[in-house]
Amino acid sequence: METEKKVAWSELFFDLVLVFAVTQVSALLHHDHGWSGTGRAVIAFVPIYWVWVGNTVYSNTHDAERPLNRIALFAAGLCGLMMALALPEAFGDRGLLFAGAYFCARLLLAALAHVPGRRPTPTPAVLSVLISGPLLLAGGVLDGGARIGLWALAAAVDLAAPRLTRRNMMRLDFESGHLAERFGLFVMIALGESIVAVGAPVASAPELGAGSLTAVAVAFTLVCSLWWVYFHLAASAVRHGLETAAVRADVARQVLSYGHLSLIASVIAVAVGMAEAVAHPGQRLPLGVAALLYGGCALYLATFGYTRWHLFRSWSVTRLVAAAVTLALLPPAALLPSLGALALLTALVTVLNLTELALVRTRGGLPGGPAPTTEPAPTP
């Protein structure tokens, strides 16, 4: 019997860079809550995410514990660290550092995956070296709108790369359990960053008032509820979907590469909103902050509708309804004190989890899901 591939210690060490990078992306949103700030944060996050995805897929299809692969992963981690260091001024004086570190990370991966004696085949890493990397480098030497435009185009190229190289990606033999666990760990990193974002400002405050402590407790409950949404049912569903898919590369692209980009970005948005709410529990949230908190949560829940469709060709009705209700509650939440807005959102996600738990127990699955066999069908 074939032994299941385990996550290597070197991969977990590589993830430590992502902890810092996610923190830096959150800092960008803290600095500017508006549409322009959100757009810049997304443009900066996509290359970081793509560096992680590329190395994760390579480690999934190769032996990550080989000395050469370990060293390459450490080198990619150094590139990711440089990108994270550049993030606070990525759209200012550190643009070239950000772009150069990304280009080096992708060039390293393309070289590592290349088989000597064979012609290079189109892969996302190769497209990054040929197109998106040079676009980032060109943007790094420009300023203002020109940089933003070129970097947005580079992000679009990276997002399209898995679809454009689908034929070659289909040849990869993915290890389903390992790949599902790796992306689940990235979600865990984002959730962990949300706890840091909530706790750090309060810990450094001169006094710990009852309002702040209550807000921290409510925010932590919200993080627990978001964890439950993913890890109670969805994590096993992703693995099940990968194992049973006719074309694993398609599921990996749609559910993992794209779906988890949305999930992680939404958690970062929620973390920024929670941090602002905890910092000023008795004041109203600015509309931009409320939009990050409620809009990020709505996107997080709605993404499960997208992933469920690509896994099982059915809709996650409960989560799509909860996402719609979350958006509907945004206007009245903006009129409440921050603690009240945070408590209202926490109550909504908690009710969703209790509802789904009851449905699974009484029906053996959620509405719109595949019929259970011997066990309730996993539900993303």
Tab-separated table of C-alpha atoms in Angstrom:
chain	number	residue	atom	x	y	z
A	1	MET	CA	0.000	0.000	0.000
A	2	GLU	CA	1.372	3.399	-1.038
A	3	THR	CA	2.292	5.730	1.814
A	4	GLU	CA	0.443	9.026	1.851
A	5	LYS	CA	2.642	12.047	1.162
A	6	LYS	CA	3.196	14.165	4.269
A	7	VAL	CA	3.879	17.865	4.535
A	8	ALA	CA	7.638	18.318	4.857
A	9	TRP	CA	9.252	20.316	7.647
A	10	SER	CA	10.918	22.499	5.013
A	11	GLU	CA	7.483	23.437	3.647
A	12	LEU	CA	6.301	24.486	7.104
A	13	PHE	CA	9.455	26.548	7.512
A	14	PHE	CA	8.754	28.186	4.145
A	15	ASP	CA	5.284	29.088	5.409
A	16	LEU	CA	6.798	31.236	8.147
A	17	VAL	CA	7.616	33.789	5.452
A	18	LEU	CA	3.933	33.877	4.550
A	19	VAL	CA	3.032	34.792	8.119
A	20	PHE	CA	5.096	37.957	7.788
A	21	ALA	CA	3.854	38.656	4.253
A	22	VAL	CA	0.195	38.381	5.262
A	23	THR	CA	0.881	40.774	8.142
A	24	GLN	CA	2.389	43.267	5.691
A	25	VAL	CA	-0.596	43.017	3.316
A	26	SER	CA	-2.880	43.691	6.276
A	27	ALA	CA	-0.781	46.763	7.080
A	28	LEU	CA	-1.425	48.112	3.585
A	29	LEU	CA	-5.171	47.841	4.193
A	30	HIS	CA	-4.848	49.420	7.631
A	31	HIS	CA	-3.163	52.385	5.998
A	32	ASP	CA	-5.836	52.878	3.315
A	33	HIS	CA	-9.340	51.411	3.719
A	34	GLY	CA	-10.696	52.869	0.483
A	35	TRP	CA	-11.157	51.302	-2.930
A	36	SER	CA	-7.716	52.433	-4.108
A	37	GLY	CA	-6.027	51.008	-1.022
A	38	THR	CA	-7.899	47.725	-1.371
A	39	GLY	CA	-6.946	47.506	-5.032
A	40	ARG	CA	-3.268	48.090	-4.279
A	41	ALA	CA	-3.352	45.456	-1.530
A	42	VAL	CA	-4.836	42.905	-3.945
A	43	ILE	CA	-2.296	43.745	-6.660
A	44	ALA	CA	0.539	43.264	-4.151
A	45	PHE	CA	-0.911	40.092	-2.643
A	46	VAL	CA	-1.345	38.163	-5.909
A	47	PRO	CA	2.423	37.844	-6.651
A	48	ILE	CA	3.124	36.762	-3.073
A	49	TYR	CA	0.344	34.204	-3.223
A	50	TRP	CA	1.563	32.936	-6.604
A	51	VAL	CA	5.095	32.412	-5.289
A	52	TRP	CA	3.620	30.275	-2.501
A	53	VAL	CA	1.312	28.350	-4.867
A	54	GLY	CA	4.099	27.609	-7.336
A	55	ASN	CA	6.435	26.219	-4.700
A	56	THR	CA	3.607	24.302	-3.046
A	57	VAL	CA	2.670	22.580	-6.308
A	58	TYR	CA	6.324	21.772	-7.005
A	59	SER	CA	6.771	20.290	-3.531
A	60	ASN	CA	3.570	18.307	-4.051
A	61	THR	CA	4.849	16.701	-7.250
A	62	HIS	CA	8.488	16.284	-6.143
A	63	ASP	CA	10.364	15.161	-3.054
A	64	ALA	CA	10.616	18.310	-0.939
A	65	GLU	CA	13.078	16.630	1.425
A	66	ARG	CA	15.808	16.253	-1.183
A	67	PRO	CA	18.676	18.599	-0.254
A	68	LEU	CA	18.493	20.501	-3.553
A	69	ASN	CA	14.747	21.023	-3.205
A	70	ARG	CA	15.140	22.125	0.408
A	71	ILE	CA	17.753	24.703	-0.560
A	72	ALA	CA	15.578	25.924	-3.420
A	73	LEU	CA	12.628	26.297	-1.041
A	74	PHE	CA	14.779	28.279	1.382
A	75	ALA	CA	15.913	30.518	-1.485
A	76	ALA	CA	12.292	31.068	-2.503
A	77	GLY	CA	11.554	31.897	1.129
A	78	LEU	CA	14.270	34.542	1.056
A	79	CYS	CA	12.692	36.044	-2.056
A	80	GLY	CA	9.311	36.044	-0.317
A	81	LEU	CA	10.876	37.731	2.703
A	82	MET	CA	12.290	40.476	0.479
A	83	MET	CA	8.857	40.960	-1.086
A	84	ALA	CA	7.320	41.276	2.368
A	85	LEU	CA	9.975	43.782	3.443
A	86	ALA	CA	9.220	45.852	0.361
A	87	LEU	CA	5.445	45.846	0.853
A	88	PRO	CA	5.051	48.954	3.050
A	89	GLU	CA	6.631	51.057	0.274
A	90	ALA	CA	6.010	48.737	-2.678
A	91	PHE	CA	4.136	51.529	-4.452
A	92	GLY	CA	6.839	53.983	-3.435
A	93	ASP	CA	10.612	53.639	-3.133
A	94	ARG	CA	10.730	49.841	-2.797
A	95	GLY	CA	8.907	48.885	-5.979
A	96	LEU	CA	11.994	47.509	-7.683
A	97	LEU	CA	12.897	45.385	-4.647
A	98	PHE	CA	9.396	43.895	-4.631
A	99	ALA	CA	9.464	43.177	-8.372
A	100	GLY	CA	13.032	41.868	-8.402
A	101	ALA	CA	12.409	39.462	-5.529
A	102	TYR	CA	9.310	38.112	-7.272
A	103	PHE	CA	11.161	37.648	-10.561
A	104	CYS	CA	14.005	35.783	-8.826
A	105	ALA	CA	11.551	33.467	-7.029
A	106	ARG	CA	9.773	32.557	-10.259
A	107	LEU	CA	13.001	32.202	-12.222
A	108	LEU	CA	14.290	29.830	-9.559
A	109	LEU	CA	11.139	27.719	-9.735
A	110	ALA	CA	11.176	27.600	-13.549
A	111	ALA	CA	14.821	26.505	-13.527
A	112	LEU	CA	14.163	23.894	-10.850
A	113	ALA	CA	11.248	22.368	-12.777
A	114	HIS	CA	13.083	22.339	-16.105
A	115	VAL	CA	14.271	18.917	-17.262
A	116	PRO	CA	17.743	19.124	-18.880
A	117	GLY	CA	17.734	18.136	-22.530
A	118	ARG	CA	14.067	19.023	-23.067
A	119	ARG	CA	12.533	22.146	-24.498
A	120	PRO	CA	10.917	24.355	-21.824
A	121	THR	CA	7.167	23.787	-21.698
A	122	PRO	CA	4.664	26.530	-20.873
A	123	THR	CA	3.889	26.530	-17.153
A	124	PRO	CA	2.696	29.286	-14.811
A	125	ALA	CA	6.288	29.775	-13.633
A	126	VAL	CA	7.568	30.106	-17.205
A	127	LEU	CA	4.858	32.655	-18.033
A	128	SER	CA	5.864	34.586	-14.935
A	129	VAL	CA	9.472	34.687	-16.096
A	130	LEU	CA	8.526	35.733	-19.616
A	131	ILE	CA	5.584	38.082	-18.989
A	132	SER	CA	4.411	38.970	-15.485
A	133	GLY	CA	7.921	39.236	-13.995
A	134	PRO	CA	9.136	41.712	-16.639
A	135	LEU	CA	5.894	43.671	-16.228
A	136	LEU	CA	6.547	43.974	-12.498
A	137	LEU	CA	10.151	45.008	-13.127
A	138	ALA	CA	9.057	47.637	-15.638
A	139	GLY	CA	6.470	48.933	-13.179
A	140	GLY	CA	9.093	49.021	-10.447
A	141	VAL	CA	11.041	51.734	-12.260
A	142	LEU	CA	7.916	53.792	-12.993
A	143	ASP	CA	5.743	55.793	-10.636
A	144	GLY	CA	2.093	56.367	-9.828
A	145	GLY	CA	-0.589	55.127	-12.164
A	146	ALA	CA	1.893	53.600	-14.614
A	147	ARG	CA	3.232	51.259	-11.935
A	148	ILE	CA	-0.232	50.326	-10.735
A	149	GLY	CA	-1.375	49.632	-14.298
A	150	LEU	CA	1.582	47.403	-15.166
A	151	TRP	CA	1.379	45.551	-11.852
A	152	ALA	CA	-2.350	45.006	-12.282
A	153	LEU	CA	-1.661	43.563	-15.739
A	154	ALA	CA	1.035	41.316	-14.253
A	155	ALA	CA	-1.422	40.071	-11.628
A	156	ALA	CA	-3.969	39.334	-14.366
A	157	VAL	CA	-1.366	37.335	-16.305
A	158	ASP	CA	-0.513	35.300	-13.217
A	159	LEU	CA	-4.191	34.606	-12.550
A	160	ALA	CA	-4.729	33.486	-16.151
A	161	ALA	CA	-1.564	31.361	-16.298
A	162	PRO	CA	-3.013	28.099	-14.877
A	163	ARG	CA	-5.824	28.203	-17.442
A	164	LEU	CA	-3.490	29.080	-20.312
A	165	THR	CA	-1.151	26.210	-19.423
A	166	ARG	CA	-3.906	23.705	-18.614
A	167	ARG	CA	-2.645	21.076	-21.074
A	168	ASN	CA	0.737	20.846	-19.384
A	169	MET	CA	-0.697	21.113	-15.864
A	170	MET	CA	-2.944	18.109	-16.569
A	171	ARG	CA	0.183	15.955	-16.838
A	172	LEU	CA	1.086	16.531	-13.199
A	173	ASP	CA	0.309	13.752	-10.746
A	174	PHE	CA	-1.073	15.603	-7.720
A	175	GLU	CA	-1.070	14.107	-4.225
A	176	SER	CA	-4.593	15.059	-3.111
A	177	GLY	CA	-4.176	14.840	0.641
A	178	HIS	CA	-0.933	16.781	0.704
A	179	LEU	CA	-2.235	19.530	-1.593
A	180	ALA	CA	-5.473	19.964	0.358
A	181	GLU	CA	-3.534	20.138	3.624
A	182	ARG	CA	-1.121	22.752	2.271
A	183	PHE	CA	-3.899	25.112	1.211
A	184	GLY	CA	-5.718	24.516	4.480
A	185	LEU	CA	-2.557	25.540	6.310
A	186	PHE	CA	-2.501	28.806	4.370
A	187	VAL	CA	-6.060	29.507	5.509
A	188	MET	CA	-4.855	28.801	9.052
A	189	ILE	CA	-2.033	31.326	8.579
A	190	ALA	CA	-4.539	33.988	7.539
A	191	LEU	CA	-6.784	33.208	10.506
A	192	GLY	CA	-3.761	33.384	12.803
A	193	GLU	CA	-2.903	36.797	11.402
A	194	SER	CA	-6.407	37.953	12.265
A	195	ILE	CA	-5.788	37.045	15.922
A	196	VAL	CA	-2.496	38.955	15.885
A	197	ALA	CA	-4.215	41.949	14.264
A	198	VAL	CA	-6.828	41.968	17.012
A	199	GLY	CA	-4.572	41.293	19.991
A	200	ALA	CA	-1.455	43.342	19.247
A	201	PRO	CA	-3.014	46.839	19.466
A	202	VAL	CA	-4.863	46.006	22.678
A	203	ALA	CA	-1.777	44.442	24.277
A	204	SER	CA	0.210	47.624	23.643
A	205	ALA	CA	-2.508	49.921	24.999
A	206	PRO	CA	-1.729	51.680	28.313
A	207	GLU	CA	-4.960	50.353	29.871
A	208	LEU	CA	-7.165	47.336	29.269
A	209	GLY	CA	-10.747	48.510	29.599
A	210	ALA	CA	-13.835	46.325	29.784
A	211	GLY	CA	-14.959	47.458	26.339
A	212	SER	CA	-11.686	46.471	24.687
A	213	LEU	CA	-11.557	43.089	26.428
A	214	THR	CA	-15.153	42.364	25.440
A	215	ALA	CA	-14.394	43.334	21.843
A	216	VAL	CA	-11.371	41.014	21.817
A	217	ALA	CA	-13.510	38.138	23.098
A	218	VAL	CA	-16.169	38.772	20.445
A	219	ALA	CA	-13.552	39.076	17.703
A	220	PHE	CA	-11.922	35.828	18.785
A	221	THR	CA	-15.323	34.126	18.677
A	222	LEU	CA	-15.739	35.380	15.111
A	223	VAL	CA	-12.345	33.943	14.153
A	224	CYS	CA	-13.362	30.610	15.708
A	225	SER	CA	-16.596	30.686	13.710
A	226	LEU	CA	-14.722	31.372	10.472
A	227	TRP	CA	-12.376	28.500	11.309
A	228	TRP	CA	-15.384	26.254	11.842
A	229	VAL	CA	-16.865	27.221	8.463
A	230	TYR	CA	-13.745	25.935	6.721
A	231	PHE	CA	-12.311	23.141	8.842
A	232	HIS	CA	-15.450	21.423	10.118
A	233	LEU	CA	-16.634	20.331	6.680
A	234	ALA	CA	-14.953	22.174	3.822
A	235	ALA	CA	-11.398	20.949	4.360
A	236	SER	CA	-12.443	17.297	4.035
A	237	ALA	CA	-14.648	18.197	1.059
A	238	VAL	CA	-11.702	19.708	-0.807
A	239	ARG	CA	-9.674	16.563	-0.293
A	240	HIS	CA	-12.613	14.347	-1.285
A	241	GLY	CA	-13.212	16.437	-4.402
A	242	LEU	CA	-9.569	16.192	-5.442
A	243	GLU	CA	-9.437	12.441	-4.898
A	244	THR	CA	-12.581	11.767	-6.925
A	245	ALA	CA	-12.124	14.365	-9.686
A	246	ALA	CA	-11.853	13.161	-13.266
A	247	VAL	CA	-9.251	15.886	-13.943
A	248	ARG	CA	-7.442	16.841	-10.744
A	249	ALA	CA	-5.650	19.748	-12.392
A	250	ASP	CA	-8.983	21.480	-13.033
A	251	VAL	CA	-10.089	21.107	-9.422
A	252	ALA	CA	-6.684	22.259	-8.205
A	253	ARG	CA	-6.925	25.357	-10.397
A	254	GLN	CA	-10.510	26.336	-9.660
A	255	VAL	CA	-10.858	25.329	-6.012
A	256	LEU	CA	-7.315	25.649	-4.683
A	257	SER	CA	-5.508	28.295	-6.733
A	258	TYR	CA	-8.490	30.588	-7.340
A	259	GLY	CA	-10.906	29.663	-4.569
A	260	HIS	CA	-8.326	29.887	-1.804
A	261	LEU	CA	-7.007	33.188	-3.113
A	262	SER	CA	-10.503	34.546	-2.486
A	263	LEU	CA	-10.766	32.852	0.916
A	264	ILE	CA	-7.428	34.137	2.182
A	265	ALA	CA	-7.928	37.648	0.820
A	266	SER	CA	-11.333	37.821	2.506
A	267	VAL	CA	-9.896	36.712	5.852
A	268	ILE	CA	-7.264	39.461	5.594
A	269	ALA	CA	-10.037	42.000	4.967
A	270	VAL	CA	-12.009	40.733	7.976
A	271	ALA	CA	-8.863	40.899	10.134
A	272	VAL	CA	-8.361	44.571	9.291
A	273	GLY	CA	-11.999	45.317	10.093
A	274	MET	CA	-11.815	43.468	13.405
A	275	ALA	CA	-8.639	45.269	14.422
A	276	GLU	CA	-10.276	48.648	13.867
A	277	ALA	CA	-13.404	47.575	15.739
A	278	VAL	CA	-11.433	46.325	18.734
A	279	ALA	CA	-9.322	49.495	18.829
A	280	HIS	CA	-12.445	51.710	19.116
A	281	PRO	CA	-15.279	49.514	20.465
A	282	GLY	CA	-17.538	52.411	21.452
A	283	GLN	CA	-17.284	54.359	18.187
A	284	ARG	CA	-18.943	53.757	14.855
A	285	LEU	CA	-16.867	52.048	12.230
A	286	PRO	CA	-15.957	54.186	9.230
A	287	LEU	CA	-17.838	52.941	6.188
A	288	GLY	CA	-14.641	51.651	4.549
A	289	VAL	CA	-13.759	49.606	7.618
A	290	ALA	CA	-17.294	48.255	7.929
A	291	ALA	CA	-17.141	47.274	4.264
A	292	LEU	CA	-13.916	45.333	4.868
A	293	LEU	CA	-15.402	43.568	7.896
A	294	TYR	CA	-18.795	42.687	6.440
A	295	GLY	CA	-17.775	42.567	2.791
A	296	GLY	CA	-14.801	40.348	3.581
A	297	CYS	CA	-17.004	37.969	5.558
A	298	ALA	CA	-19.603	37.900	2.776
A	299	LEU	CA	-16.895	37.078	0.211
A	300	TYR	CA	-15.540	34.343	2.477
A	301	LEU	CA	-18.952	32.689	2.741
A	302	ALA	CA	-19.858	33.188	-0.912
A	303	THR	CA	-16.598	31.595	-2.043
A	304	PHE	CA	-17.826	28.285	-0.655
A	305	GLY	CA	-20.669	28.463	-3.150
A	306	TYR	CA	-18.067	28.764	-5.907
A	307	THR	CA	-15.881	25.931	-4.573
A	308	ARG	CA	-18.843	23.614	-3.961
A	309	TRP	CA	-20.038	24.066	-7.509
A	310	HIS	CA	-16.634	23.153	-8.945
A	311	LEU	CA	-16.318	20.172	-6.607
A	312	PHE	CA	-19.807	18.644	-6.726
A	313	ARG	CA	-21.848	20.704	-9.228
A	314	SER	CA	-24.220	21.786	-6.457
A	315	TRP	CA	-24.731	25.008	-4.528
A	316	SER	CA	-23.921	25.694	-0.894
A	317	VAL	CA	-27.324	27.218	-0.199
A	318	THR	CA	-26.806	27.977	3.489
A	319	ARG	CA	-23.562	29.837	2.931
A	320	LEU	CA	-24.783	31.774	-0.082
A	321	VAL	CA	-27.834	32.896	1.887
A	322	ALA	CA	-25.607	33.858	4.841
A	323	ALA	CA	-23.367	35.855	2.481
A	324	ALA	CA	-26.377	37.757	1.123
A	325	VAL	CA	-27.647	38.467	4.651
A	326	THR	CA	-24.184	39.708	5.656
A	327	LEU	CA	-24.180	42.239	2.827
A	328	ALA	CA	-27.730	43.303	3.675
A	329	LEU	CA	-26.672	43.995	7.264
A	330	LEU	CA	-23.771	46.242	6.233
A	331	PRO	CA	-25.748	49.546	6.149
A	332	PRO	CA	-27.334	49.139	9.613
A	333	ALA	CA	-24.061	47.781	11.038
A	334	ALA	CA	-22.314	50.994	9.994
A	335	LEU	CA	-24.710	52.882	12.307
A	336	LEU	CA	-23.891	50.740	15.355
A	337	PRO	CA	-20.960	51.108	17.758
A	338	SER	CA	-18.024	48.979	16.601
A	339	LEU	CA	-18.627	46.399	19.322
A	340	GLY	CA	-22.264	46.053	18.270
A	341	ALA	CA	-21.348	45.649	14.593
A	342	LEU	CA	-18.765	43.025	15.509
A	343	ALA	CA	-21.199	41.149	17.762
A	344	LEU	CA	-23.893	41.167	15.069
A	345	LEU	CA	-21.543	39.614	12.501
A	346	THR	CA	-20.289	37.057	15.008
A	347	ALA	CA	-23.856	36.042	15.833
A	348	LEU	CA	-24.666	35.611	12.138
A	349	VAL	CA	-21.709	33.310	11.398
A	350	THR	CA	-22.359	31.353	14.609
A	351	VAL	CA	-25.993	30.815	13.620
A	352	LEU	CA	-24.821	29.601	10.201
A	353	ASN	CA	-22.556	27.005	11.818
A	354	LEU	CA	-25.280	25.819	14.188
A	355	THR	CA	-27.757	25.571	11.305
A	356	GLU	CA	-25.380	23.514	9.186
A	357	LEU	CA	-24.540	21.283	12.128
A	358	ALA	CA	-28.242	20.605	12.673
A	359	LEU	CA	-28.805	19.921	8.964
A	360	VAL	CA	-25.922	17.462	8.797
A	361	ARG	CA	-27.224	15.584	11.838
A	362	THR	CA	-30.815	15.393	10.660
A	363	ARG	CA	-30.358	14.939	6.916
A	364	GLY	CA	-26.882	13.469	6.535
A	365	GLY	CA	-25.791	16.432	4.416
A	366	LEU	CA	-26.621	19.997	3.487
A	367	PRO	CA	-29.220	21.118	0.942
A	368	GLY	CA	-28.034	20.817	-2.621
A	369	GLY	CA	-25.236	18.392	-1.808
A	370	PRO	CA	-24.515	14.956	-3.275
A	371	ALA	CA	-26.456	12.106	-1.750
A	372	PRO	CA	-24.589	10.452	1.130
A	373	THR	CA	-23.364	6.905	0.829
A	374	THR	CA	-22.102	5.376	4.067
A	375	GLU	CA	-21.181	8.742	5.585
A	376	PRO	CA	-22.562	12.267	5.262
A	377	ALA	CA	-21.132	13.980	2.183
A	378	PRO	CA	-18.442	16.513	2.995
A	379	THR	CA	-19.693	20.007	2.383
A	380	PRO	CA	-17.535	22.950	1.408
